[in-house]
């Protein structure tokens, strides 16, 4: 199934070498919501692994600032992708990013999952490439605070690795059951909403993005990737 994958997006860089060894490019999902010292530690961890990535995806301006600060440490040119957290969904936003790309190495931007098929906007394909979420959970909410800390009366993150609440924890709201994932000093509430464009989309047909993102959800993922390769390659 490797021939159905062009690039993987990883939060855990210890997995990067295995992917690169089989010829798959790696993007590092830079940890969001990091303060300056924490961002430095993340970068030092990447250095200890010899910077095993081919590009970096950032979710907010905060991460973009950290990446621009440390990029000179790399021996190779860096490509940056702006993720779904930028919520780009109109012509002016895309044109502004195109202007940024003339000064910093932005090569790809993710269209907001909130874009509707009825919205009309232009995209500057000559400057940056577009990415759309094709299959998988929509991006979730990010929290600095861990909701489980209220149950355990935690005051820091020293025991996160062994926390009994680390896995199989959910928050239930009017939108459904949201899984909570804690990593690198933040909690992500995964969205109960799943995007699935296998049956087509007016917006997908109109934009024809260069990149389609598939979130690994298990056994079904392979079938989705094969369908993309069969119907959208080239």
XYZ file of C-alpha atoms in Angstrom:
234
model
C 0.000 0.000 0.000
C 3.022 2.313 0.169
C 2.549 3.374 -3.441
C -0.717 5.034 -2.389
C 1.093 7.366 0.037
C 3.032 10.436 -1.089
C 3.731 11.972 2.319
C 2.911 11.309 5.957
C 2.268 13.870 8.684
C 3.745 12.796 12.016
C 3.577 14.171 15.520
C 6.100 11.566 16.747
C 9.421 11.991 14.935
C 10.786 8.702 16.280
C 8.610 7.070 13.592
C 10.045 9.172 10.769
C 13.053 7.031 9.880
C 10.917 3.960 9.149
C 8.827 5.958 6.665
C 11.779 7.651 5.005
C 13.610 4.326 4.662
C 10.800 3.080 2.413
C 10.771 6.253 0.329
C 7.844 8.147 1.886
C 8.352 11.847 2.599
C 7.681 13.041 6.139
C 6.113 16.264 7.359
C 6.522 17.110 11.031
C 3.316 18.351 12.657
C 4.928 20.922 14.925
C 3.334 20.722 18.391
C 0.820 23.558 18.834
C 0.339 25.934 21.762
C 4.008 25.791 22.752
C 5.609 28.573 24.749
C 9.142 29.606 23.817
C 10.984 27.224 26.156
C 8.773 24.258 25.245
C 9.214 25.000 21.542
C 12.978 25.023 22.016
C 12.800 21.620 23.694
C 10.735 20.264 20.765
C 13.347 21.557 18.353
C 16.195 20.037 20.383
C 14.406 16.681 20.320
C 14.187 16.951 16.529
C 17.903 17.787 16.390
C 18.748 14.702 18.465
C 17.073 12.659 15.719
C 18.986 14.578 12.992
C 15.891 16.498 11.887
C 14.162 13.487 10.253
C 11.587 15.378 8.197
C 11.193 16.849 4.726
C 8.804 19.641 5.690
C 6.882 21.093 8.615
C 3.146 21.641 8.994
C 2.077 24.367 11.415
C -1.420 24.832 12.768
C -1.329 28.454 13.963
C 0.757 31.621 13.748
C 2.334 30.641 17.069
C 3.942 27.531 15.575
C 4.883 29.391 12.416
C 6.815 31.908 14.499
C 8.688 29.166 16.352
C 9.589 27.367 13.120
C 10.862 30.546 11.467
C 12.961 31.239 14.532
C 14.758 27.888 14.443
C 14.804 27.056 10.734
C 18.371 28.357 10.246
C 19.601 25.337 12.209
C 18.681 23.106 9.267
C 21.225 22.245 6.622
C 18.562 21.722 3.951
C 15.885 24.139 2.679
C 12.667 23.998 4.688
C 9.172 23.785 3.228
C 6.273 24.931 5.380
C 2.596 23.991 5.107
C -0.153 25.958 6.812
C -2.625 23.577 8.411
C -6.352 23.713 9.077
C -5.931 25.909 12.132
C -5.448 28.938 9.886
C -9.063 28.469 8.746
C -8.414 29.860 5.260
C -11.683 30.194 3.368
C -11.767 33.319 1.172
C -9.878 34.940 -1.686
C -8.296 37.676 0.423
C -6.876 35.136 2.863
C -5.340 33.103 0.053
C -3.847 36.210 -1.566
C -2.341 37.260 1.766
C -0.726 33.855 2.202
C 0.605 34.103 -1.353
C 2.277 37.364 -0.348
C 3.797 35.641 2.702
C 5.121 32.899 0.430
C 7.284 35.434 -1.411
C 9.283 35.922 1.806
C 9.017 32.628 3.683
C 8.964 29.062 2.274
C 5.228 28.340 2.403
C 4.510 25.681 -0.204
C 1.051 24.402 0.771
C -2.064 25.619 2.556
C -5.041 23.679 3.858
C -8.494 24.918 2.930
C -10.761 25.314 5.916
C -13.090 22.374 6.473
C -15.758 25.035 6.988
C -15.658 26.014 3.303
C -19.006 25.314 1.696
C -19.729 24.307 -1.867
C -21.718 27.514 -2.355
C -18.811 29.807 -1.492
C -17.033 31.416 -4.417
C -13.357 32.251 -4.059
C -10.193 32.221 -6.147
C -7.060 30.344 -5.197
C -3.532 31.435 -6.324
C -2.321 28.102 -7.639
C 0.783 29.667 -9.162
C 2.122 30.576 -5.712
C 1.166 27.800 -3.290
C -0.563 24.432 -3.494
C -3.938 23.654 -1.960
C -4.735 20.830 0.415
C -8.160 19.507 1.391
C -9.246 17.027 4.029
C -10.582 14.097 1.996
C -11.308 11.548 4.694
C -11.187 11.404 8.471
C -12.202 13.342 11.564
C -12.436 17.101 11.203
C -9.787 19.049 13.168
C -10.612 19.232 16.849
C -10.406 21.883 19.540
C -7.055 22.486 21.262
C -6.757 23.087 24.997
C -3.707 23.971 27.055
C -5.479 22.644 30.121
C -6.056 18.915 30.607
C -9.688 18.324 31.671
C -8.600 15.229 33.588
C -6.386 17.371 35.810
C -9.538 18.381 37.679
C -10.118 14.746 38.593
C -6.547 14.055 39.644
C -5.745 17.508 41.077
C -2.633 17.655 38.869
C -0.404 20.703 39.175
C 2.065 19.879 36.406
C 2.739 17.271 33.698
C 5.318 15.117 35.455
C 3.003 12.074 35.548
C 1.324 12.392 32.135
C 3.163 9.393 30.661
C 1.753 7.032 33.298
C -1.623 8.718 33.767
C -4.575 6.333 33.969
C -6.631 8.875 32.028
C -4.163 9.053 29.135
C -6.201 6.716 26.925
C -9.858 5.971 26.316
C -11.091 9.265 27.735
C -13.985 11.126 26.153
C -15.865 14.371 26.542
C -19.548 14.230 25.639
C -21.300 17.371 24.428
C -24.252 18.192 22.210
C -22.177 17.349 19.124
C -21.350 13.837 20.247
C -18.617 11.889 22.017
C -15.196 13.492 21.604
C -12.036 11.536 22.292
C -9.386 13.481 24.227
C -5.710 13.114 23.328
C -3.011 14.644 25.537
C 0.463 15.293 24.112
C 3.283 17.843 24.315
C 1.505 20.108 26.770
C -1.882 20.334 25.076
C -5.122 18.389 24.841
C -6.959 17.891 21.561
C -10.669 17.181 21.596
C -11.083 15.098 18.467
C -14.122 16.020 16.425
C -17.011 13.534 16.221
C -17.624 14.789 12.662
C -16.002 12.746 9.892
C -15.265 14.210 6.479
C -15.766 11.754 3.609
C -15.482 12.997 0.023
C -15.438 9.580 -1.656
C -18.858 10.240 -3.165
C -17.697 13.512 -4.665
C -17.828 17.184 -3.767
C -18.536 20.276 -5.829
C -15.808 22.131 -3.956
C -13.296 19.320 -4.527
C -14.063 19.301 -8.260
C -13.796 23.066 -8.530
C -10.579 23.518 -6.548
C -8.858 20.295 -7.659
C -6.291 20.543 -4.856
C -2.786 19.203 -5.331
C -2.958 17.419 -1.975
C -5.635 15.320 -0.315
C -5.280 14.508 3.371
C -6.439 11.173 4.757
C -6.458 10.620 8.517
C -5.477 7.105 9.568
C -8.545 5.581 11.198
C -7.567 1.938 10.882
C -8.429 -0.743 8.330
C -10.609 1.526 6.187
C -7.696 3.874 5.537
C -6.036 1.577 3.007
C -9.197 1.373 0.901
C -9.512 5.164 0.908
C -5.910 5.644 -0.201
C -6.313 3.124 -3.001
C -9.448 4.909 -4.212
C -7.592 8.227 -4.267
C -4.731 6.721 -6.243
C -7.166 5.197 -8.703
C -9.427 8.226 -9.171
C -7.316 11.291 -8.413
C -3.671 10.481 -9.213
C -2.077 12.857 -11.672
